[in-house]
CSV table of C-alpha atoms in Angstrom, one decimal:
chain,number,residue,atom,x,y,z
A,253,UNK,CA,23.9,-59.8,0.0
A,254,UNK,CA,23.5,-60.2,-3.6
A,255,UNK,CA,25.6,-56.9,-3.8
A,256,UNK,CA,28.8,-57.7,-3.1
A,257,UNK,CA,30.3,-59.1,-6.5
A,258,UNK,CA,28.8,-60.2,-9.9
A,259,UNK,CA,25.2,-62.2,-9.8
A,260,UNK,CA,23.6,-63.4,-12.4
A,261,UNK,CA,24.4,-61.2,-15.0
A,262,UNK,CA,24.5,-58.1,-12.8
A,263,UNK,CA,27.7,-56.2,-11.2
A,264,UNK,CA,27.9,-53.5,-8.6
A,265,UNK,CA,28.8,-50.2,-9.8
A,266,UNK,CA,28.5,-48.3,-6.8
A,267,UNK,CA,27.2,-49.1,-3.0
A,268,UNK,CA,26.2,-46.8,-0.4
A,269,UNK,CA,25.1,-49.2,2.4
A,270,UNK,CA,24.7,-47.3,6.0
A,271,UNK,CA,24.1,-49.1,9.5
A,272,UNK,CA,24.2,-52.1,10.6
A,273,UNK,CA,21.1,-54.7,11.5
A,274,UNK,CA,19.0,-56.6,9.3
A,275,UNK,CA,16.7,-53.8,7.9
A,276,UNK,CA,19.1,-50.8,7.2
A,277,UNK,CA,18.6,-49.8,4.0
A,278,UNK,CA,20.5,-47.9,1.5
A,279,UNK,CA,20.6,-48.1,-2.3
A,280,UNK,CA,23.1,-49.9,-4.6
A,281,UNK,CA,23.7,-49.4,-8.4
A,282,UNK,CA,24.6,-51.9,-10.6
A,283,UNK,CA,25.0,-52.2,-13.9
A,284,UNK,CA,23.8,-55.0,-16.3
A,285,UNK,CA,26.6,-57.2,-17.6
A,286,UNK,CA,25.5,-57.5,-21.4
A,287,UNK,CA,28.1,-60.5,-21.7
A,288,UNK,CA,26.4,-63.0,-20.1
A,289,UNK,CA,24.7,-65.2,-22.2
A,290,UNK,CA,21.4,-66.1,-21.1
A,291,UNK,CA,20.6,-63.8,-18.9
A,292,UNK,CA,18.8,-61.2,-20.7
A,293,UNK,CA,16.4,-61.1,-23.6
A,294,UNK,CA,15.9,-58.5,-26.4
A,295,UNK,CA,13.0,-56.4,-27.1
A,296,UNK,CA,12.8,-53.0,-28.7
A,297,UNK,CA,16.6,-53.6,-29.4
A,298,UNK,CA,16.4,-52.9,-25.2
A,299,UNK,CA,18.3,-55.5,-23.4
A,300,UNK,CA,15.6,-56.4,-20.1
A,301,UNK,CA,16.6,-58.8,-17.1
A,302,UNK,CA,14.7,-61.5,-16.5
A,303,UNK,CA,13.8,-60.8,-13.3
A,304,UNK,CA,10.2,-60.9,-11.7
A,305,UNK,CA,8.6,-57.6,-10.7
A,306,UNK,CA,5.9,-57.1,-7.7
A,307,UNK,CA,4.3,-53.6,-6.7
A,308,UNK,CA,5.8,-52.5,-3.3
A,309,UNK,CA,2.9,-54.0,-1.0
A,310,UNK,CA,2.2,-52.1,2.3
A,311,UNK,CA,3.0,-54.8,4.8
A,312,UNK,CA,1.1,-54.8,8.4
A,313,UNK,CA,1.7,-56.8,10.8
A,314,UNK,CA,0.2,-56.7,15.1
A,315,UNK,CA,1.7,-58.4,17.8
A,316,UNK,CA,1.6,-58.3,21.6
A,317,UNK,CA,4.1,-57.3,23.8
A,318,UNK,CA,3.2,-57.2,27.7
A,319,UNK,CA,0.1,-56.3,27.4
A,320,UNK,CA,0.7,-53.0,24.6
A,321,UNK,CA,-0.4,-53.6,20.6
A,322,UNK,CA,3.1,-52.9,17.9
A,323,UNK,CA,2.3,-51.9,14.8
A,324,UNK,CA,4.2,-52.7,12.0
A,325,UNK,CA,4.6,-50.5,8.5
A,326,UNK,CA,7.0,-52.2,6.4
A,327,UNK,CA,7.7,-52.1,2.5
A,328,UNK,CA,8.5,-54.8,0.5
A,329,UNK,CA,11.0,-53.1,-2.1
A,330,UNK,CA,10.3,-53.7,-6.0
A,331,UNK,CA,12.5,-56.1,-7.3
A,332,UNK,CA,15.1,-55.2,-9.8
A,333,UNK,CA,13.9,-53.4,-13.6
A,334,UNK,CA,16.6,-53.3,-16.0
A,335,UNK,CA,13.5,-52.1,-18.6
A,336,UNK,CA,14.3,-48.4,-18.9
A,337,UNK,CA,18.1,-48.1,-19.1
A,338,UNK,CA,21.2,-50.0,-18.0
A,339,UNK,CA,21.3,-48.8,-14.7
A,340,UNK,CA,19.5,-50.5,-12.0
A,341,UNK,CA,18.3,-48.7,-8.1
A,342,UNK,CA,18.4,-51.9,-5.4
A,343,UNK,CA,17.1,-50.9,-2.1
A,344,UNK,CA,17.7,-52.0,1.4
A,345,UNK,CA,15.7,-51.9,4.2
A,346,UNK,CA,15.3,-48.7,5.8
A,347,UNK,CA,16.4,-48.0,9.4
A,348,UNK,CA,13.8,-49.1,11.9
A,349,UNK,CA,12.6,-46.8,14.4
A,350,UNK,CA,9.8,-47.2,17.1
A,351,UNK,CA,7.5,-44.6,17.8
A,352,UNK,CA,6.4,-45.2,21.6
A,353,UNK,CA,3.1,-42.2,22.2
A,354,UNK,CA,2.7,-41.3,26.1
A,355,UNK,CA,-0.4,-38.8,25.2
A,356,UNK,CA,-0.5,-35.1,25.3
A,357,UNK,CA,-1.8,-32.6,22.7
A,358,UNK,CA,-0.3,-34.4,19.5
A,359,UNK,CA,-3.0,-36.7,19.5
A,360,UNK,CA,-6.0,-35.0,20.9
A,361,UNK,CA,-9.1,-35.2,18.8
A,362,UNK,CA,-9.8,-31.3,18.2
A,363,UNK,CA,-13.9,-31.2,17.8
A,364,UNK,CA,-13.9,-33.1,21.5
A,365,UNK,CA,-11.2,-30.8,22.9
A,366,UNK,CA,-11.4,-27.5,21.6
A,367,UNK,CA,-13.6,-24.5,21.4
A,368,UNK,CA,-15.0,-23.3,17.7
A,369,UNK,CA,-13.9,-19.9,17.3
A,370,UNK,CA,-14.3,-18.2,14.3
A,371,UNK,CA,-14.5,-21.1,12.5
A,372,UNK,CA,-11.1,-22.4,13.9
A,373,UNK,CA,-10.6,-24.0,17.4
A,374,UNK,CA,-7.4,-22.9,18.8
A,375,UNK,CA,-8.3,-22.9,22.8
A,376,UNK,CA,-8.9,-26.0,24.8
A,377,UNK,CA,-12.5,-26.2,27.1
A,378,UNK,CA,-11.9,-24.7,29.9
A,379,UNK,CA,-11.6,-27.3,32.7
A,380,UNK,CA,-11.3,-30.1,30.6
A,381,UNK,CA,-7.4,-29.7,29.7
A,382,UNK,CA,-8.2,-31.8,26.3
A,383,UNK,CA,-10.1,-34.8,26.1
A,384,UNK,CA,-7.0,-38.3,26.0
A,385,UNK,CA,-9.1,-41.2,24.4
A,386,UNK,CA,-9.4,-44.5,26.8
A,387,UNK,CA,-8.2,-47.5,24.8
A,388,UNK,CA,-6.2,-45.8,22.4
A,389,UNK,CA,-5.1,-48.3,19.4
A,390,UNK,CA,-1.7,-48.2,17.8
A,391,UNK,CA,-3.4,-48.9,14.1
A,392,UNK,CA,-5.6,-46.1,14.4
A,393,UNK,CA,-2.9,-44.0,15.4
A,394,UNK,CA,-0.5,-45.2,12.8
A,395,UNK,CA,-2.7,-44.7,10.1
A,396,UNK,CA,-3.3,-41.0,11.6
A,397,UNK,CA,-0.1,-40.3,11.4
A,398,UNK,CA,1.1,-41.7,8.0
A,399,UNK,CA,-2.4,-39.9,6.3
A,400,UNK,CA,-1.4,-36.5,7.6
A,401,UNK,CA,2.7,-37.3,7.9
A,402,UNK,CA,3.2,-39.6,4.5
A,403,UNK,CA,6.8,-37.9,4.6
A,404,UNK,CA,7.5,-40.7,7.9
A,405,UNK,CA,7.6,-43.8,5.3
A,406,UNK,CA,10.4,-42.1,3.7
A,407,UNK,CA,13.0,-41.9,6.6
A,408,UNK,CA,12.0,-45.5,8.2
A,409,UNK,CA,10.2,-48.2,8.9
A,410,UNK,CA,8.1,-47.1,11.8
A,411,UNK,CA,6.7,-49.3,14.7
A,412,UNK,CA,4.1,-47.4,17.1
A,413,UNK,CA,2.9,-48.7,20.3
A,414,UNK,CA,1.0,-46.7,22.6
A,415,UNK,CA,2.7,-47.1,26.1
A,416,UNK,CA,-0.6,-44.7,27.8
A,417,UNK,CA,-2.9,-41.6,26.8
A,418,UNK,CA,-2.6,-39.0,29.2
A,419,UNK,CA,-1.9,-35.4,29.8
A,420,UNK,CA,2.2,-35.2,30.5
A,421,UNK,CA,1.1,-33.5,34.5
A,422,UNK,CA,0.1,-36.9,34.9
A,423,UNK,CA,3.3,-38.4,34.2
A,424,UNK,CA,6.2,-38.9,36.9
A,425,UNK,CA,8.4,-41.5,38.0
A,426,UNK,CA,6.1,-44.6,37.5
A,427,UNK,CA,6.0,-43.9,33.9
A,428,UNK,CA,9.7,-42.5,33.1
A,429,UNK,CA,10.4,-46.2,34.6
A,430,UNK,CA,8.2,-47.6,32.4
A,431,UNK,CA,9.2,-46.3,29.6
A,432,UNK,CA,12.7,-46.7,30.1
A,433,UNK,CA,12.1,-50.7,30.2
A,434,UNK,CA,10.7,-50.6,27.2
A,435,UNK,CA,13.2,-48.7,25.8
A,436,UNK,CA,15.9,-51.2,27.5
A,437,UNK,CA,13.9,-53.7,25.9
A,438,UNK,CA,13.9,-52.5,22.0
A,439,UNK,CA,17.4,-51.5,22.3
A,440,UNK,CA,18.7,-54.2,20.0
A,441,UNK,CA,15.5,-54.9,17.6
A,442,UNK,CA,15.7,-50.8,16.7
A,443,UNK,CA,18.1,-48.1,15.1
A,444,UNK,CA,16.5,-45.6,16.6
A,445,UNK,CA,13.1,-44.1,18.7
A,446,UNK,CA,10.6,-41.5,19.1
A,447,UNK,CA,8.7,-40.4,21.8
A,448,UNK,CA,5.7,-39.0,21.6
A,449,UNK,CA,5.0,-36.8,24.3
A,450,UNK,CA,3.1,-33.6,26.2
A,451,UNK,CA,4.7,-30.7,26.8
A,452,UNK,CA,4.5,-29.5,30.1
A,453,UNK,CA,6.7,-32.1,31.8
A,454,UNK,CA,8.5,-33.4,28.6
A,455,UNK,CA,11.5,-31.9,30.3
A,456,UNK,CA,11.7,-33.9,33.0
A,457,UNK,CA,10.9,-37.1,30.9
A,458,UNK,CA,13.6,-36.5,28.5
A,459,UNK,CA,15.8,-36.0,31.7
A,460,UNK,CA,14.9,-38.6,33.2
A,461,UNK,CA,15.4,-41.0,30.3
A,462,UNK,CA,18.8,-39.9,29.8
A,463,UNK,CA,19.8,-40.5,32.9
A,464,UNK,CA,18.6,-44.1,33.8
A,465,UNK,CA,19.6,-45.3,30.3
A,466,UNK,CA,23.2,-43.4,30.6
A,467,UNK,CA,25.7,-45.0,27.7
A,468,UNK,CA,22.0,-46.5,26.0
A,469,UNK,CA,23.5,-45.1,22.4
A,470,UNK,CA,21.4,-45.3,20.2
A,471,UNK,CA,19.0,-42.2,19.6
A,472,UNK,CA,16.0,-41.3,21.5
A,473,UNK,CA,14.2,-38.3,20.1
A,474,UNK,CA,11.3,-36.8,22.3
A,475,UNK,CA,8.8,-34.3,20.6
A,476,UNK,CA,5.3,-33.4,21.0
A,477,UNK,CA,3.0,-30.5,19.5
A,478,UNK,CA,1.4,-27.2,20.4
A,479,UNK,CA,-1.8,-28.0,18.2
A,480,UNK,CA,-3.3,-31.2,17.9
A,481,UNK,CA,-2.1,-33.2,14.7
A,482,UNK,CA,-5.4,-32.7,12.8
A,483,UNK,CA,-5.4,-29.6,13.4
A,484,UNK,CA,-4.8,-27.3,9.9
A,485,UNK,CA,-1.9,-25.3,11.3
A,486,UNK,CA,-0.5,-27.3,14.0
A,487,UNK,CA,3.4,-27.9,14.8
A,488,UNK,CA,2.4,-32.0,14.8
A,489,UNK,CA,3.6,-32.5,11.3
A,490,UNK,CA,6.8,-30.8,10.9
A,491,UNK,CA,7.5,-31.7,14.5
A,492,UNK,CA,7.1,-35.3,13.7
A,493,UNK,CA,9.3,-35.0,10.4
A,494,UNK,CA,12.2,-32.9,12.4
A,495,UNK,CA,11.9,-36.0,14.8
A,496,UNK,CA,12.7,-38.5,13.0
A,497,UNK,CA,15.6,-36.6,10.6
A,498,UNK,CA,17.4,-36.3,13.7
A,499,UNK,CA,16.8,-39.6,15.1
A,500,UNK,CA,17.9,-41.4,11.3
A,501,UNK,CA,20.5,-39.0,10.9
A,502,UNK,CA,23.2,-41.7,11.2
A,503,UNK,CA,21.5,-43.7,8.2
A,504,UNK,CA,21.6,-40.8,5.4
A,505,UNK,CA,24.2,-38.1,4.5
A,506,UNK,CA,26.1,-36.6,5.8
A,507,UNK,CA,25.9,-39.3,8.6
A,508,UNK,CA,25.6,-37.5,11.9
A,509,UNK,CA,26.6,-39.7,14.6
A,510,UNK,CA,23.9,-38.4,17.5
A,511,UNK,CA,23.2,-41.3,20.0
A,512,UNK,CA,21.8,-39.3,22.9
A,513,UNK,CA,18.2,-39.0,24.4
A,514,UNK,CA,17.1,-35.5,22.6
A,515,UNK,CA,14.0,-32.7,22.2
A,516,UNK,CA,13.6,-31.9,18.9
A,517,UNK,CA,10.6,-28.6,18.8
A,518,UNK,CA,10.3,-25.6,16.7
A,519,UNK,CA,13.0,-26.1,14.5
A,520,UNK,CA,15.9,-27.5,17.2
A,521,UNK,CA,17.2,-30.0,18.5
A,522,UNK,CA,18.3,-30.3,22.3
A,523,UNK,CA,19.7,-32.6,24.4
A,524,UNK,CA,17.0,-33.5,26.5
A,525,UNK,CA,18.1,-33.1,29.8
A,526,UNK,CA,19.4,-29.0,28.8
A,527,UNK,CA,15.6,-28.8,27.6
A,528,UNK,CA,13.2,-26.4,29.4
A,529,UNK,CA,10.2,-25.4,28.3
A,530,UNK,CA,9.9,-21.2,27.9
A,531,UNK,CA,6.8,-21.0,26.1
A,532,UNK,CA,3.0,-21.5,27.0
A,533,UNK,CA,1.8,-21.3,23.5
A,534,UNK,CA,4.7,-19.9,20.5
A,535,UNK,CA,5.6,-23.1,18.3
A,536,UNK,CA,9.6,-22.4,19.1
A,537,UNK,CA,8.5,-23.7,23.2
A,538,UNK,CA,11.6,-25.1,24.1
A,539,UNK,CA,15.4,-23.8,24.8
A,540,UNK,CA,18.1,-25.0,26.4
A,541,UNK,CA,19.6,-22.0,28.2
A,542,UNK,CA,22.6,-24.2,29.3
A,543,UNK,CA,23.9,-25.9,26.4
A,544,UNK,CA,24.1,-25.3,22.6
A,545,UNK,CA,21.8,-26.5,20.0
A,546,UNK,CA,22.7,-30.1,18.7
A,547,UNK,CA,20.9,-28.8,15.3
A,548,UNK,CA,18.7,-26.2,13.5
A,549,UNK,CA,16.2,-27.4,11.2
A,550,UNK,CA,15.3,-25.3,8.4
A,551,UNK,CA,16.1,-25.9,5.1
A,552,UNK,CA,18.9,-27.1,5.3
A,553,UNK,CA,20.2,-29.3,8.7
A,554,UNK,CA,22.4,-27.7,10.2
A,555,UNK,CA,24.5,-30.0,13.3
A,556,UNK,CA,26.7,-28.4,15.7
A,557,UNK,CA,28.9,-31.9,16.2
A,558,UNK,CA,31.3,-30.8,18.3
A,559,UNK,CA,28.5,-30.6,21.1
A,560,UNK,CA,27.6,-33.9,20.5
A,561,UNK,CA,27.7,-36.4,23.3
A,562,UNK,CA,29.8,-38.7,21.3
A,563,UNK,CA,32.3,-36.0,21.4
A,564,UNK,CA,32.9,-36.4,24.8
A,565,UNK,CA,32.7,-40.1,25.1
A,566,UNK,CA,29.8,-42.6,26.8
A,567,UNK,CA,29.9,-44.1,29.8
A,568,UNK,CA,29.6,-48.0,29.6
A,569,UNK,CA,25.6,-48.6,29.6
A,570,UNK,CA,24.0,-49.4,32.4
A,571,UNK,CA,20.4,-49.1,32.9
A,572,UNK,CA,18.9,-47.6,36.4
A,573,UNK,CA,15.1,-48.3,36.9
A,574,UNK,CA,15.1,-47.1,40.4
A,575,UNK,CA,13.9,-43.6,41.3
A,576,UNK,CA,13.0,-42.0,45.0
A,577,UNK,CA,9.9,-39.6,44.1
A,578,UNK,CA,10.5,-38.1,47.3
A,579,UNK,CA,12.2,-34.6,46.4
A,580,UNK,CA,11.0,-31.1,46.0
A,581,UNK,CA,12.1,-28.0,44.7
A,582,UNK,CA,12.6,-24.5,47.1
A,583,UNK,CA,13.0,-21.7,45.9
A,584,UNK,CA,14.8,-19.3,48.5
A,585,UNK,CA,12.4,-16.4,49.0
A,586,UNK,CA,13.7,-13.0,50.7
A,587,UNK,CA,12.1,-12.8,54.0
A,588,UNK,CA,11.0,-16.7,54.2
A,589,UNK,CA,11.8,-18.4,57.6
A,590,UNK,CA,12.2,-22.1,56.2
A,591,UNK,CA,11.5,-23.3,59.9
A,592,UNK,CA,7.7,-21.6,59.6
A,593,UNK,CA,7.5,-22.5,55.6
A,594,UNK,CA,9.2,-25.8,55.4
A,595,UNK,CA,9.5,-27.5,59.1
A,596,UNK,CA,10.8,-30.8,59.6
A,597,UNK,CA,10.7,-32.0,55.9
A,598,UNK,CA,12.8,-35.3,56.4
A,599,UNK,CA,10.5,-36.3,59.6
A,600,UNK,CA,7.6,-35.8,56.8
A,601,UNK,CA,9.2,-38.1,54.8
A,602,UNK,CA,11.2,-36.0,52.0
A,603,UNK,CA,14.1,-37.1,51.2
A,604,UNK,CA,15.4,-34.7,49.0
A,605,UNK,CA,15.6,-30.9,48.3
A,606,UNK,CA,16.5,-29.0,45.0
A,607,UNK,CA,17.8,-25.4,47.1
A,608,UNK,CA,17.9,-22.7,44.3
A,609,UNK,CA,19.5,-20.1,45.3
A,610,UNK,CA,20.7,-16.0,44.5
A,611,UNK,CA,23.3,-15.7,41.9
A,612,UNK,CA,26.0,-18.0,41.8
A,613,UNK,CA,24.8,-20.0,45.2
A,614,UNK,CA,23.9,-17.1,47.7
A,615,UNK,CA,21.6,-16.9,50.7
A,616,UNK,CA,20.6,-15.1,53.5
A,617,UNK,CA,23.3,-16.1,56.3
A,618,UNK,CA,21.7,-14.4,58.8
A,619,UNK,CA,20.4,-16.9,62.2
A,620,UNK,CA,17.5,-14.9,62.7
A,621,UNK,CA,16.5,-15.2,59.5
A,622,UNK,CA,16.7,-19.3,59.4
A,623,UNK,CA,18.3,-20.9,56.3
A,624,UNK,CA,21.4,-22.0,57.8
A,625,UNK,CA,19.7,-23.3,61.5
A,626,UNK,CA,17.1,-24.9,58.9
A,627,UNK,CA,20.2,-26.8,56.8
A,628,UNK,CA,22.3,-27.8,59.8
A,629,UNK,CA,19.1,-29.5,61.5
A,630,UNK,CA,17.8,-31.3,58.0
A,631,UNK,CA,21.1,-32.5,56.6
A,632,UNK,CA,22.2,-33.9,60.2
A,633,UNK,CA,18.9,-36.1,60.0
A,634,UNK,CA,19.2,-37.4,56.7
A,635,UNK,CA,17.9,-34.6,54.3
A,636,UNK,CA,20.1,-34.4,50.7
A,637,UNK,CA,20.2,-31.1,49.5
A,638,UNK,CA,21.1,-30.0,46.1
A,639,UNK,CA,22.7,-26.2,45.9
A,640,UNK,CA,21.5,-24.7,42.5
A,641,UNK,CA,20.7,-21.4,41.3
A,642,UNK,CA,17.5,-19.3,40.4
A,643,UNK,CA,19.1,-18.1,37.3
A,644,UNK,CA,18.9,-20.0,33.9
A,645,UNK,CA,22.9,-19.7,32.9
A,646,UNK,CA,26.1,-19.1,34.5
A,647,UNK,CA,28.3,-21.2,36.8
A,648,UNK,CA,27.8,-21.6,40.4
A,649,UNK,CA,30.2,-20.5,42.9
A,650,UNK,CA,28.4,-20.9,46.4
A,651,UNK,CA,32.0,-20.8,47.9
A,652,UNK,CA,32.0,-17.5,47.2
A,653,UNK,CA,29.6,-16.4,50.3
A,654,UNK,CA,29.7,-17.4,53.4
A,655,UNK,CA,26.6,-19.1,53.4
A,656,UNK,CA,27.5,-21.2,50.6
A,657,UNK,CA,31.0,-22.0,52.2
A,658,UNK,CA,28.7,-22.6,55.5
A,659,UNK,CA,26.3,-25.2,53.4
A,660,UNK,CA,29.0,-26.6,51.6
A,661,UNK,CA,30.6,-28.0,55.1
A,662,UNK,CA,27.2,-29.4,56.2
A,663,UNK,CA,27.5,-31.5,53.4
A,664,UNK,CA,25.2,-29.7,50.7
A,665,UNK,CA,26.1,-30.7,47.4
A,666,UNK,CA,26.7,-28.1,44.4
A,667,UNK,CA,28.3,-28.9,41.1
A,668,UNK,CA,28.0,-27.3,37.4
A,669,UNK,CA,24.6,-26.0,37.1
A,670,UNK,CA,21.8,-28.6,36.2
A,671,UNK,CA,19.0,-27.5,34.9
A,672,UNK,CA,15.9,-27.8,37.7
A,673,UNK,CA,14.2,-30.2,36.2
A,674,UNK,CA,17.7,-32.6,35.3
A,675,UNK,CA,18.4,-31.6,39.1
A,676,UNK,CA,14.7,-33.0,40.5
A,677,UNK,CA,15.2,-36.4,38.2
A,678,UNK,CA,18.9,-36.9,39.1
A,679,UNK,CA,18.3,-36.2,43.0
A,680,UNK,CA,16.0,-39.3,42.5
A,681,UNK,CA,18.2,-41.4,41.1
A,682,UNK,CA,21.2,-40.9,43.2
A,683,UNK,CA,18.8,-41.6,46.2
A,684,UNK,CA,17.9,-44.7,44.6
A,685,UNK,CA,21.4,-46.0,44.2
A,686,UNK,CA,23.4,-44.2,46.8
A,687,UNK,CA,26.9,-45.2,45.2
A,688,UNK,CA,25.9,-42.7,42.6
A,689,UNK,CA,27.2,-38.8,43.1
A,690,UNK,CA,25.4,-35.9,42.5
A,691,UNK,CA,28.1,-34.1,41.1
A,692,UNK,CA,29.2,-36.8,38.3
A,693,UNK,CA,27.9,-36.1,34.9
A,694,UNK,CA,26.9,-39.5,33.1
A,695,UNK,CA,24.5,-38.2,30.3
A,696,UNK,CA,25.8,-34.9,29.6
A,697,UNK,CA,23.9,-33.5,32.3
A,698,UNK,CA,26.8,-30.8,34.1
């Protein structure tokens, strides 16, 4: 505020103030105004403001939210030296961002979780699947992070709080609805957040959490790690640092306006639900088969923007807690008789399927061989079906075949291809809230 004209014997010279809220931070230069009389005192010949001077101070500060520990890094900024030239660096807060940690290998302690071998541990003890600390403290994980990652403080100030500890098979709908409160939540106290998260289902979390936070517009950035973060040649680190470019992008040149739910991993940065991981152990473990890069990290950041979200417009935000867990995934097999593999799948309670499908949205059409007796029982009972496709790209044409055409009039639903995994989470939701179609994109998603 002390910026915007002449104050005490100091003028702006130049501002480059980014963001909006309280703590955005950018730099202004101003330039002593030598004409004011009593504002500045000679020494050397050196003209010096008179202006107090404190060390930037590490500020912490814990508080409790529902039950979950925050903590706070800030930095109290110097304030202004005119000693060493006329020319004087002011700094504004710094966007805020909240890390929120869900578990998986990032944060595994190494000596509990790996094997020695060679004198490096690079495999896991078998039958354990890594060891995910009870009680798990955001200041202890904090000060992991900014002792190996000291790069973080430089793109934000950076809240943590550890929403659970746990090995991503373990999380589903419970905990996408979880964090999507909490997300919901922070929306207006932060610029922009990070989640911390395993990779075997991050997929389906970063689909999930675009979905029920549709038009949420502010950047969500999930990431996670193929090595533990202590680990001397782990992913963690420049994981972390790709992470949070991405997610503060808006707040530093060239001013990238991304404000979707994203995957940033080995280098790139997806939207989250075109994400699939295609890799058990290579650093570069995700693609998005679907849907271009949103950016390349390597020296230099390069954005596609015209793939942006933004591009295409948001949808006003509304926020969907709601999920029906009650869906599977089938995979036509040549040969399978769904009445003998599958049975009466709405009497035992599903209330969902993701079909994939040959080709474009082919299937058997044959009566003896089932699929199309099995479809005309399940959807008259109550069964929703999604029509997708077992390959990764390409559009889908079911009404090509006559099996398609034949589902199609049933009432099976078919659209642009989803990925599996958007498919699975968006089936849930649109059981949740009926009103919903399958077939309407609201995150990017078709």
């Amino acid at each position: 505020e002390q910026c915007g004209g002449d104050q005490d014997g100091w003028k702006v010279d130049s501002l480059d103030v980014v963001g909006t809220g309280h703590d955005t931070m950018r730099t202004a230069v101003v330039r002593w105004k030598a004409t004011v009389a009593g504002s500045r005192r000679r020494e050397g010949g050196k003209a010096k403001a008179n202006i107090d001077q404190k060390e930037s101070v590490s500020v912490v500060r814990r508080s409790q939210e529902e039950g979950g520990k925050v903590l706070s890094t800030r930095t109290k900024q110097p304030k202004a030296n005119a000693a060493s030239g006329p020319f004087l660096h002011v700094s504004k807060p710094l966007p805020r961002v909240l890390l929120l940690h869900t578990g998986g290998t990032l944060g595994m302690d190494p000596d509990i979780s790996y094997n020695e071998l060679e004198g490096e541990a690079t495999h896991l003890k078998a039958g354990t699947g890594g060891h995910y600390k009870t009680g798990l403290q955001p200041g202890a994980l904090l000060q992991d992070l900014l002792q190996v990652v000291p790069e973080l403080r430089v793109f934000a100030n950076m809240d943590v709080k550890v929403m659970f500890n746990k090995d991503s098979s373990r999380v589903g709908p419970k905990e996408w609805a979880q964090l999507a409160k909490e997300l919901h939540k922070m929306r207006d106290v932060y610029d922009a957040f990070v989640v911390v998260h395993g990779t075997d289902t991050l997929p389906f979390t970063a689909s999930a959490l675009s979905l029920m936070l549709a038009g949420f517009g502010k950047p969500i950035v999930l990431t996670g790690s193929q090595l533990p973060l202590a680990m001397p040649r782990s992913d963690a680190r420049q994981n972390l640092i790709d992470s949070l470019t991405c997610a503060t992008a808006r707040f530093a040149p060239p001013h990238v306006n991304f404000r979707e739910v994203g995957v940033c991993f080995g280098g790139k940065l997806m939207r989250g639900n075109r994400s699939q991981k295609v890799h058990t152990n290579q650093y570069m473990a995700f693609d998005s088969p679907t849907y271009p890069s949103l950016a390349t990290l390597g020296v230099e950041v390069e954005w596609n923007e015209r793939f942006l979200l933004l591009q295409h417009g948001y949808s006003a935000y509304r926020p969907r807690f709601k999920l029906d867990p009650n869906v599977i995934r089938i995979p036509i097999v040549p040969g399978t008789d769904p009445r003998k593999a599958y049975g009466d799948l709405f009497g035992r309670g599903v209330h969902g399927v993701i079909l994939e499908a040959f080709g474009v949205g082919n299937m058997d059409d044959r009566s003896s061989q089932g699929w199309i007796p099995w479809l005309r029982q399940q959807t008259k009972k109550g069964l929703s079906v999604y029509l997708t496709s077992q390959c990764t790209g390409g559009e889908l044409h079911p009404e090509l075949y006559k099996s398609g055409s034949v589902a199609m009039q049933m009432g099976v639903e078919s659209g642009p291809q989803m990925t599996v995994e958007c498919a699975v989470v968006k089936m849930m939701l649109c059981l949740a809230y009926p009103d919903l179609p399958l077939s309407q994109p609201i995150a990017g998603e078709l």
